[in-house]
CSV table of C-alpha atoms in Angstrom, one decimal:
chain,number,residue,atom,x,y,z
A,153,MET,CA,6.0,-9.8,25.7
A,154,GLN,CA,4.8,-13.6,26.1
A,155,HIS,CA,7.3,-15.9,25.2
A,156,LEU,CA,7.5,-20.0,25.7
A,157,PRO,CA,9.3,-21.3,28.9
A,158,ALA,CA,13.0,-21.7,28.0
A,159,ARG,CA,12.8,-25.3,29.4
A,160,LEU,CA,9.6,-25.9,26.4
A,161,VAL,CA,11.5,-24.4,24.0
A,162,LYS,CA,14.8,-26.7,24.7
A,163,SER,CA,12.8,-29.3,24.8
A,164,LEU,CA,11.2,-28.2,21.5
A,165,SER,CA,14.2,-28.2,20.1
A,166,ALA,CA,15.5,-31.1,20.2
A,167,THR,CA,16.2,-33.2,16.4
A,168,SER,CA,13.2,-35.5,17.1
A,169,LEU,CA,10.2,-33.2,18.2
A,170,PRO,CA,9.9,-30.5,15.1
A,171,CYS,CA,8.3,-33.1,13.3
A,172,THR,CA,5.5,-34.1,15.7
A,173,THR,CA,5.1,-31.2,17.5
A,174,THR,CA,1.6,-29.3,17.1
A,175,LEU,CA,0.8,-26.0,17.3
A,176,GLN,CA,-1.6,-27.4,19.9
A,177,GLU,CA,0.9,-28.6,22.0
A,178,LEU,CA,2.8,-25.6,21.7
A,179,ALA,CA,-0.1,-23.3,22.6
A,180,SER,CA,-1.0,-25.6,26.1
A,181,ALA,CA,2.0,-24.7,27.2
A,182,HIS,CA,2.0,-20.7,26.6
A,183,PRO,CA,2.1,-18.8,30.1
A,184,LYS,CA,-1.6,-17.1,29.6
A,185,GLY,CA,-3.2,-20.1,27.1
A,186,VAL,CA,-3.9,-19.4,23.5
A,187,ALA,CA,-7.9,-18.8,22.5
A,188,ARG,CA,-9.4,-20.8,19.2
A,189,VAL,CA,-11.7,-19.4,17.2
A,190,VAL,CA,-13.1,-22.5,15.2
A,191,LEU,CA,-14.1,-21.8,11.9
A,192,LYS,CA,-17.5,-22.8,10.3
A,193,LYS,CA,-18.1,-26.0,7.9
A,194,GLY,CA,-16.7,-25.7,4.6
A,195,LYS,CA,-14.6,-22.6,5.6
A,196,THR,CA,-11.6,-24.4,6.2
A,197,GLN,CA,-10.1,-24.9,3.1
A,198,LEU,CA,-10.0,-21.0,2.4
A,199,PHE,CA,-7.3,-20.5,4.8
A,200,LYS,CA,-5.2,-23.5,4.4
A,201,ASP,CA,-5.0,-22.2,1.0
A,202,GLY,CA,-3.5,-19.1,2.2
A,203,SER,CA,-6.7,-16.0,2.7
A,204,PRO,CA,-4.9,-14.4,5.1
A,205,MET,CA,-7.9,-12.7,6.6
A,206,VAL,CA,-10.3,-14.6,8.6
A,207,TYR,CA,-13.8,-12.7,8.1
A,208,SER,CA,-16.6,-13.2,11.1
A,209,GLY,CA,-18.8,-14.2,9.5
A,210,ALA,CA,-16.1,-17.4,8.7
A,211,VAL,CA,-16.2,-18.4,12.5
A,212,ASP,CA,-18.4,-20.7,14.1
A,213,ARG,CA,-16.9,-20.2,17.6
A,214,ILE,CA,-14.5,-19.0,20.0
A,215,ILE,CA,-13.2,-20.8,23.0
A,216,GLY,CA,-11.6,-19.3,25.6
A,217,ARG,CA,-11.9,-18.1,29.3
A,218,PRO,CA,-11.6,-15.4,29.6
A,219,PRO,CA,-12.2,-14.6,25.9
A,220,PRO,CA,-9.4,-13.3,23.7
A,221,ARG,CA,-9.4,-9.5,23.4
A,222,THR,CA,-8.4,-7.6,20.3
A,223,GLY,CA,-4.6,-7.8,19.6
A,224,ASP,CA,-4.1,-11.5,21.0
A,225,ILE,CA,-2.7,-14.2,19.6
A,226,VAL,CA,-4.8,-17.1,19.1
A,227,LEU,CA,-5.4,-20.1,17.0
A,228,VAL,CA,-7.6,-20.5,14.3
A,229,ALA,CA,-9.1,-23.9,14.0
A,230,ASP,CA,-11.3,-26.3,11.8
A,231,GLY,CA,-14.7,-27.6,12.8
A,232,ALA,CA,-13.3,-30.3,14.4
A,233,GLU,CA,-11.1,-28.0,16.5
A,234,LYS,CA,-7.8,-28.5,15.7
A,235,PRO,CA,-5.7,-26.4,14.7
A,236,ILE,CA,-4.7,-24.7,11.1
A,237,GLY,CA,-2.7,-21.4,11.9
A,238,TRP,CA,-2.3,-18.8,14.5
A,239,GLY,CA,-2.8,-15.1,14.2
A,240,MET,CA,-4.0,-11.7,15.5
A,241,TYR,CA,-7.4,-11.5,16.8
A,242,ASN,CA,-9.9,-8.6,16.7
A,243,SER,CA,-13.1,-8.5,18.4
A,244,VAL,CA,-15.0,-5.9,16.8
A,245,SER,CA,-13.0,-5.4,13.0
A,246,MET,CA,-14.8,-7.5,10.4
A,247,PHE,CA,-11.4,-8.9,9.9
A,248,CYS,CA,-11.9,-11.5,13.0
A,249,VAL,CA,-8.0,-12.5,12.9
A,250,ARG,CA,-5.2,-12.0,10.5
A,251,LEU,CA,-3.5,-15.3,9.8
A,252,MET,CA,0.6,-15.1,10.8
A,253,GLN,CA,1.8,-18.6,10.3
A,254,LEU,CA,-0.6,-22.1,8.9
A,255,GLU,CA,0.8,-24.7,11.2
A,256,GLU,CA,3.1,-26.3,8.8
A,257,GLU,CA,5.2,-23.1,8.6
A,258,ALA,CA,4.9,-22.6,12.5
A,259,THR,CA,5.7,-26.0,13.4
A,260,ARG,CA,9.0,-25.8,11.3
A,261,ASP,CA,10.1,-22.5,12.9
A,262,LEU,CA,9.2,-22.8,16.0
A,263,SER,CA,11.2,-20.0,17.1
A,264,CYS,CA,8.6,-17.7,15.7
A,265,ALA,CA,5.5,-19.7,16.6
A,266,LEU,CA,3.0,-17.8,18.8
A,267,ASN,CA,6.1,-14.9,19.1
A,268,MET,CA,4.9,-11.8,17.2
A,269,GLU,CA,7.8,-10.3,18.0
A,270,LYS,CA,9.9,-13.0,16.2
A,271,LEU,CA,8.0,-13.3,13.6
A,272,LEU,CA,8.0,-9.3,13.5
A,273,GLU,CA,12.3,-9.3,12.9
A,274,THR,CA,11.6,-12.1,10.9
A,275,ARG,CA,9.4,-10.6,8.3
A,276,ILE,CA,11.1,-7.5,8.2
A,277,ASN,CA,14.5,-8.6,7.5
A,278,GLU,CA,12.8,-11.0,4.7
A,279,ALA,CA,11.4,-7.5,3.6
A,280,ILE,CA,14.9,-6.0,3.8
A,281,GLU,CA,16.6,-9.0,1.5
A,282,LEU,CA,13.5,-8.9,-1.1
A,283,ARG,CA,14.2,-5.5,-1.6
A,284,LYS,CA,18.2,-6.0,-2.0
A,285,SER,CA,17.1,-8.3,-4.4
A,286,LEU,CA,15.0,-5.9,-6.4
A,287,GLY,CA,18.2,-3.5,-6.3
A,288,LEU,CA,16.1,-1.2,-4.1
A,289,PRO,CA,17.4,1.3,-2.8
A,290,SER,CA,20.4,1.8,-5.3
A,291,ALA,CA,22.4,5.2,-6.6
A,292,SER,CA,19.8,6.6,-8.4
A,293,THR,CA,16.7,5.7,-6.0
A,294,ASN,CA,15.9,5.9,-2.3
A,295,ALA,CA,12.5,5.9,-2.5
A,296,PHE,CA,10.6,2.7,-1.8
A,297,ARG,CA,8.2,0.3,0.0
A,298,LEU,CA,9.7,-1.9,2.4
A,299,VAL,CA,6.1,-3.9,4.1
A,300,ASN,CA,3.8,-4.2,2.0
A,301,SER,CA,0.6,-5.5,4.3
A,302,GLU,CA,-0.1,-8.9,3.3
A,303,GLY,CA,2.6,-9.2,0.6
A,304,ASP,CA,4.8,-9.1,3.1
A,305,ARG,CA,2.6,-11.5,5.4
A,306,LEU,CA,2.1,-8.3,7.8
A,307,SER,CA,-1.4,-8.0,7.3
A,308,GLY,CA,-2.2,-4.1,8.3
A,309,LEU,CA,1.4,-3.0,8.3
A,310,ILE,CA,3.2,-0.4,5.5
A,311,VAL,CA,6.8,0.8,6.1
A,312,ASP,CA,8.0,2.7,3.4
A,313,VAL,CA,11.2,4.3,3.0
A,314,PHE,CA,12.7,7.4,2.2
A,315,GLY,CA,16.4,8.1,2.5
A,316,ASP,CA,17.2,7.8,5.7
A,317,VAL,CA,13.4,7.9,7.2
A,318,ALA,CA,11.1,4.9,7.5
A,319,VAL,CA,7.3,6.3,7.3
A,320,ILE,CA,5.2,3.2,9.1
A,321,ALA,CA,1.7,3.3,8.1
A,322,SER,CA,-0.6,1.5,10.8
A,323,SER,CA,-4.5,0.1,9.7
A,324,ALA,CA,-4.9,-3.1,12.4
A,325,ALA,CA,-4.9,-2.8,16.3
A,326,TRP,CA,-1.9,-5.5,16.4
A,327,VAL,CA,0.2,-3.1,14.6
A,328,GLU,CA,-0.5,-0.3,17.2
A,329,LYS,CA,-0.4,-3.0,20.1
A,330,TYR,CA,2.9,-3.8,18.8
A,331,LYS,CA,3.9,-0.5,18.0
A,332,PRO,CA,7.3,-1.0,20.1
A,333,GLU,CA,8.6,-3.9,18.4
A,334,VAL,CA,7.6,-2.5,15.0
A,335,GLU,CA,9.7,0.6,15.3
A,336,ALA,CA,12.6,-2.1,17.0
A,337,SER,CA,13.0,-4.2,14.0
A,338,VAL,CA,13.0,-0.9,11.5
A,339,GLY,CA,15.0,1.4,13.7
A,340,ARG,CA,17.5,-1.7,13.4
A,341,ILE,CA,18.2,-1.4,9.7
A,342,ASP,CA,21.3,0.4,9.2
A,343,GLU,CA,20.1,3.6,6.8
A,344,ILE,CA,17.4,4.7,9.5
A,345,ASN,CA,17.3,7.1,11.1
A,346,TYR,CA,14.1,8.4,11.8
A,347,ILE,CA,11.1,6.9,12.3
A,348,ASN,CA,7.3,8.5,11.3
A,349,TRP,CA,4.6,6.3,12.5
A,350,ARG,CA,1.1,7.3,10.4
A,351,PRO,CA,-1.8,5.5,11.9
A,352,SER,CA,-4.6,4.9,9.4
A,353,SER,CA,-7.4,7.3,11.5
A,354,GLU,CA,-10.4,5.6,9.3
A,355,VAL,CA,-9.1,2.2,9.0
A,356,LEU,CA,-8.3,2.1,12.7
A,357,LYS,CA,-11.8,3.2,13.9
A,358,GLU,CA,-12.8,0.2,12.4
A,359,GLU,CA,-10.8,-1.9,14.0
A,360,GLY,CA,-12.3,-0.5,17.5
A,361,LEU,CA,-9.7,1.6,17.9
A,362,ASP,CA,-9.5,5.7,18.6
A,363,ALA,CA,-6.7,6.9,16.4
A,364,SER,CA,-6.5,10.5,17.8
A,365,ASN,CA,-5.0,8.4,21.0
A,366,TYR,CA,-2.2,8.0,18.7
A,367,LYS,CA,0.5,10.4,17.6
A,368,GLU,CA,1.8,10.3,14.4
A,369,ARG,CA,5.2,11.9,14.9
A,370,ASP,CA,7.7,13.3,17.6
A,371,PRO,CA,8.7,16.8,16.3
A,372,SER,CA,11.7,16.1,18.0
A,373,ILE,CA,12.4,13.2,16.5
A,374,CYS,CA,11.3,13.6,12.9
A,375,SER,CA,11.3,16.5,10.7
A,376,GLN,CA,8.4,17.3,8.4
A,377,ARG,CA,10.5,17.4,5.0
A,378,THR,CA,12.7,15.3,3.5
A,379,LYS,CA,14.4,14.9,0.3
A,380,VAL,CA,14.6,11.7,-2.1
A,381,ARG,CA,16.1,10.6,-5.4
A,382,GLU,CA,14.2,8.3,-7.8
A,383,ASN,CA,15.6,7.3,-11.3
A,384,GLY,CA,17.7,9.9,-10.6
A,385,ILE,CA,15.2,12.6,-10.0
A,386,PHE,CA,14.8,14.1,-6.6
A,387,TYR,CA,11.6,15.1,-4.7
A,388,ALA,CA,10.8,16.9,-1.3
A,389,ILE,CA,8.5,15.6,0.4
A,390,SER,CA,6.1,16.2,3.3
A,391,LEU,CA,6.1,13.8,6.0
A,392,GLU,CA,2.3,15.4,6.5
A,393,GLY,CA,1.3,14.6,3.1
A,394,GLN,CA,-1.1,12.5,1.4
A,395,LYS,CA,-0.7,8.6,2.3
A,396,THR,CA,3.0,7.9,3.4
A,397,GLY,CA,4.0,11.3,1.6
A,398,PHE,CA,5.2,10.0,-1.8
A,399,TYR,CA,3.9,7.7,-3.8
A,400,ALA,CA,6.6,5.1,-4.7
A,401,ASP,CA,3.9,2.5,-6.2
A,402,GLN,CA,4.4,4.4,-9.8
A,403,ARG,CA,7.8,4.8,-9.6
A,404,GLU,CA,8.3,2.3,-13.1
A,405,ASN,CA,5.0,4.5,-14.4
A,406,ARG,CA,6.8,7.5,-14.1
A,407,GLN,CA,10.0,6.1,-15.3
A,408,PHE,CA,8.1,4.6,-18.7
A,409,ILE,CA,6.7,8.5,-19.0
A,410,SER,CA,9.9,9.8,-19.6
A,411,THR,CA,11.1,7.5,-22.5
A,412,ILE,CA,8.2,8.5,-24.5
A,413,SER,CA,7.8,12.2,-23.8
A,414,ASP,CA,10.8,13.7,-26.0
A,415,GLY,CA,9.6,16.3,-28.1
A,416,GLN,CA,6.1,15.9,-26.8
A,417,ARG,CA,3.5,18.3,-24.8
A,418,VAL,CA,2.4,17.0,-21.8
A,419,LEU,CA,-0.1,17.2,-19.2
A,420,ASP,CA,0.0,15.6,-15.9
A,421,MET,CA,-3.4,16.1,-14.1
A,422,PHE,CA,-3.7,15.4,-10.3
A,423,CYS,CA,-0.2,15.6,-10.0
A,424,TYR,CA,0.7,16.2,-6.7
A,425,SER,CA,4.3,16.8,-6.1
A,426,GLY,CA,4.6,16.5,-10.1
A,427,GLY,CA,6.1,12.5,-10.2
A,428,PHE,CA,5.2,12.4,-13.9
A,429,ALA,CA,5.6,15.8,-14.7
A,430,LEU,CA,9.1,15.9,-13.8
A,431,ASN,CA,9.9,12.5,-15.3
A,432,ALA,CA,8.0,14.3,-18.6
A,433,ALA,CA,10.2,17.2,-18.7
A,434,ARG,CA,13.3,15.1,-18.0
A,435,GLY,CA,12.5,12.8,-21.0
A,436,GLY,CA,12.7,16.0,-23.1
A,437,ALA,CA,9.0,17.1,-23.6
A,438,VAL,CA,8.8,20.6,-25.3
A,439,ASN,CA,6.5,21.9,-22.6
A,440,VAL,CA,4.6,20.3,-19.6
A,441,ILE,CA,2.0,21.2,-17.3
A,442,GLY,CA,0.7,19.9,-13.8
A,443,VAL,CA,-2.6,20.8,-12.3
A,444,ASP,CA,-3.7,19.7,-9.0
A,445,SER,CA,-6.3,20.6,-6.3
A,446,SER,CA,-4.0,21.3,-3.4
A,447,LEU,CA,-1.6,24.1,-2.5
A,448,PRO,CA,0.8,22.1,-0.6
A,449,ALA,CA,0.8,19.3,-3.2
A,450,VAL,CA,1.5,22.5,-6.1
A,451,GLU,CA,4.5,23.9,-3.9
A,452,LEU,CA,5.8,20.8,-3.5
A,453,ALA,CA,5.8,20.4,-7.5
A,454,LYS,CA,7.2,23.8,-8.0
A,455,GLU,CA,10.1,22.8,-5.5
A,456,ASN,CA,11.2,20.2,-6.9
A,457,VAL,CA,11.4,21.5,-10.2
A,458,VAL,CA,14.1,24.3,-8.4
A,459,LEU,CA,15.6,20.9,-7.1
A,460,ASN,CA,16.3,19.3,-10.3
A,461,ASN,CA,17.8,22.8,-12.4
A,462,MET,CA,14.6,22.5,-15.0
A,463,ASP,CA,13.9,24.9,-16.8
A,464,PRO,CA,10.8,26.9,-15.6
A,465,GLY,CA,9.6,28.2,-19.0
A,466,LYS,CA,9.3,24.5,-20.1
A,467,ILE,CA,7.0,23.0,-16.7
A,468,THR,CA,4.4,24.6,-15.1
A,469,PHE,CA,2.0,24.0,-12.1
A,470,LEU,CA,-1.1,25.3,-11.5
A,471,ARG,CA,-3.8,24.5,-8.5
A,472,GLU,CA,-7.1,24.3,-10.0
A,473,ASP,CA,-10.0,21.7,-9.8
A,474,ALA,CA,-9.1,19.2,-12.3
A,475,SER,CA,-12.6,19.1,-13.7
A,476,GLU,CA,-12.6,22.7,-14.3
A,477,PHE,CA,-9.2,22.8,-15.6
A,478,MET,CA,-10.3,20.3,-18.4
A,479,LYS,CA,-13.5,22.2,-19.3
A,480,GLY,CA,-11.6,25.7,-20.1
A,481,ALA,CA,-8.7,23.4,-21.8
A,482,LEU,CA,-11.5,22.3,-24.6
A,483,SER,CA,-13.3,25.8,-24.4
A,484,ARG,CA,-9.5,27.0,-25.7
A,485,ASN,CA,-9.4,24.3,-28.1
A,486,GLU,CA,-6.4,23.2,-26.2
A,487,SER,CA,-4.8,19.7,-26.9
A,488,TRP,CA,-2.0,17.5,-25.7
A,489,ASP,CA,0.4,14.5,-27.5
A,490,ILE,CA,0.5,12.8,-23.4
A,491,VAL,CA,-2.2,13.0,-20.9
A,492,ILE,CA,-1.6,11.9,-17.5
A,493,LEU,CA,-4.5,11.3,-15.3
A,494,ASP,CA,-4.0,9.8,-11.8
A,495,PRO,CA,-7.0,10.9,-9.6
A,496,PRO,CA,-7.3,9.9,-5.9
A,497,LYS,CA,-9.1,7.1,-4.4
A,498,LEU,CA,-12.8,7.5,-5.9
A,499,ALA,CA,-14.1,4.0,-4.5
A,500,PRO,CA,-12.9,3.3,-0.9
A,501,ARG,CA,-15.7,0.6,-0.8
A,502,LYS,CA,-17.3,-1.2,-2.9
A,503,LYS,CA,-20.4,0.5,-2.0
A,504,ALA,CA,-19.1,3.7,-3.4
A,505,LEU,CA,-18.3,1.8,-6.9
A,506,GLN,CA,-21.6,3.1,-8.5
A,507,ASN,CA,-20.9,6.9,-7.5
A,508,ALA,CA,-17.2,6.4,-8.6
A,509,SER,CA,-18.0,4.5,-12.0
A,510,GLY,CA,-19.4,8.1,-12.9
A,511,MET,CA,-16.5,9.9,-11.7
A,512,TYR,CA,-13.9,8.1,-14.0
A,513,ARG,CA,-16.2,8.2,-16.6
A,514,ASN,CA,-16.7,12.3,-17.0
A,515,LEU,CA,-13.0,12.4,-15.8
A,516,ASN,CA,-11.5,10.3,-18.5
A,517,SER,CA,-13.9,11.8,-20.9
A,518,LEU,CA,-12.7,15.2,-20.6
A,519,ALA,CA,-8.8,13.8,-20.7
A,520,MET,CA,-9.5,12.1,-23.6
A,521,GLN,CA,-10.9,14.9,-25.6
A,522,LEU,CA,-7.8,16.8,-24.7
A,523,THR,CA,-5.5,14.4,-25.7
A,524,LYS,CA,-4.8,14.4,-29.5
A,525,ARG,CA,-5.9,12.2,-32.3
A,526,GLY,CA,-3.3,9.6,-32.1
A,527,GLY,CA,-1.9,10.7,-28.8
A,528,LEU,CA,-1.6,8.4,-25.6
A,529,LEU,CA,-3.3,8.7,-22.4
A,530,MET,CA,-2.3,6.8,-19.0
A,531,THR,CA,-5.2,6.7,-17.3
A,532,CYS,CA,-4.7,5.2,-13.9
A,533,SER,CA,-7.5,3.9,-10.7
A,534,CYS,CA,-5.4,3.6,-7.2
A,535,SER,CA,-9.2,2.4,-6.2
A,536,GLY,CA,-8.9,-1.1,-5.1
A,537,ALA,CA,-12.5,-1.8,-5.2
A,538,MET,CA,-12.7,-0.5,-9.1
A,539,THR,CA,-9.5,-2.8,-9.7
A,540,GLN,CA,-10.8,-5.9,-8.3
A,541,SER,CA,-14.3,-5.5,-9.6
A,542,GLY,CA,-13.5,-5.2,-13.6
A,543,MET,CA,-14.8,-2.4,-14.2
A,544,PHE,CA,-12.3,-0.6,-15.0
A,545,LEU,CA,-11.7,-1.2,-18.7
A,546,ARG,CA,-15.7,-0.7,-19.6
A,547,ILE,CA,-15.8,2.4,-17.6
A,548,LEU,CA,-13.0,3.6,-20.6
A,549,GLN,CA,-14.3,2.8,-23.4
A,550,GLY,CA,-17.5,4.4,-21.8
A,551,ALA,CA,-15.7,7.5,-21.8
A,552,ALA,CA,-14.2,7.1,-25.4
A,553,SER,CA,-17.9,6.8,-26.4
A,554,ALA,CA,-19.2,9.9,-24.4
A,555,ALA,CA,-15.8,11.6,-26.1
A,556,GLY,CA,-16.4,10.6,-29.7
A,557,ARG,CA,-13.1,8.7,-29.3
A,558,LYS,CA,-11.7,5.1,-30.0
A,559,ILE,CA,-9.0,3.8,-27.9
A,560,THR,CA,-7.1,1.2,-28.3
A,561,ILE,CA,-4.9,-0.2,-25.4
A,562,LEU,CA,-0.8,-0.3,-25.6
A,563,ARG,CA,-0.1,-1.1,-22.1
A,564,GLU,CA,-1.7,-2.5,-18.7
A,565,ALA,CA,0.5,-2.0,-15.6
A,566,GLY,CA,0.5,-2.4,-11.8
A,567,ALA,CA,2.5,-1.1,-9.1
A,568,ALA,CA,5.7,-1.5,-8.9
A,569,CYS,CA,7.8,-4.9,-7.9
A,570,ASP,CA,8.8,-3.5,-4.1
A,571,HIS,CA,5.0,-3.7,-3.9
A,572,PRO,CA,4.1,-7.3,-3.7
A,573,ILE,CA,0.3,-8.8,-3.7
A,574,ASP,CA,-0.9,-11.8,-2.1
A,575,PRO,CA,-2.5,-13.6,-4.8
A,576,SER,CA,-4.4,-15.7,-2.1
A,577,TYR,CA,-5.8,-11.9,-1.0
A,578,PRO,CA,-7.0,-10.3,-4.0
A,579,GLU,CA,-8.0,-7.0,-2.0
A,580,GLY,CA,-4.3,-6.3,-1.8
A,581,LYS,CA,-4.1,-5.6,-5.5
A,582,TYR,CA,-5.1,-1.8,-5.6
A,583,LEU,CA,-3.4,-0.2,-9.2
A,584,SER,CA,-4.4,-0.1,-12.4
A,585,ASN,CA,-2.0,2.0,-15.0
A,586,ILE,CA,-3.7,1.9,-18.1
A,587,LEU,CA,-1.8,3.5,-21.4
A,588,LEU,CA,-4.3,4.2,-24.4
A,589,ARG,CA,-3.8,5.4,-27.9
A,590,VAL,CA,-7.0,7.8,-28.4
A,591,LEU,CA,-8.0,8.5,-31.7
């Protein structure tokens, strides 16, 4: 790991210097030098305002011999070549630089300036303190997100905590380069005994990496299964399951379902391991059905019924394609008081929006027809491209028209509070959760 020379750090720590030391001076003293990524005219203010992702199209030229390599620390400079901040470089990604600090912050805290190891430690500690202030973990919940990429100012890094297991999801080349430092920082947390590394293969390909070269997990270190509790409900988690293994972002929405389910018949579509269904049953629903096309998911959901000593006569999980189940239920004139529709990411990119819009409309139209008139539909989109497009409500209105129903919006929600979003990077907002009354 590259550090500033001890004599430089000592000199910079003098009381008169922090106010006058610049990033350029720090970079000049760096053992191997630091390349400079110069922005095009008119692009600087966007990043001064806090946007953490420098797109390749915003870059005018790169100064440095030899040129920087993927994973290197670089300065980001304005058109006059004056540094405005520093970040992690990628030679092939559409994200040329992931900004880590602007100059004002870097020169205010010299210990982290151009020092990724120290910055990692500092920001992970800040993330820990934030979650503590939010009451996480607690006696009733030990599954939560510790680091949420740009929201915790570590773009490309996600850390979910499940009891004594930390699942680290990597989606940036710099994260892979600094894997030992990331693991060391997370491993210092008292409650963590095991770490499961989950490289996001498809995203890392766009970062110029062959993710097949990276091991996800050492079986001798971390088992394939663990158990957590969320709002007093226990869940078995497969660490080889979807995403990091559990969707902590829906915690508050799942708990809300438990408060409105007393005496109701509830249908949970795309139920995964049964989160909404289990909360409905705990909340007093008289009958709950969960449907998912994944056999491992349905098996987990059934295991969770036993884990929570719930009445298997009141909660059932079925393996079936969602559309086929809903069409079959309609043919049998079935309906439910509450329907939850939480499909997987249907629009991973903007170019998939048109096709995804049709799928969302068809799924929601079927779900609305299965909702009793006057009943409730909680519908979700976890596609960032869809949420950011502003199209979701229009799609729901179109779905209602196709279903011959009228809808009113009762509640709109996003991800749980341990999933912070950087407002200067709206692309980080992905979850849209809408409660509708269906008439």
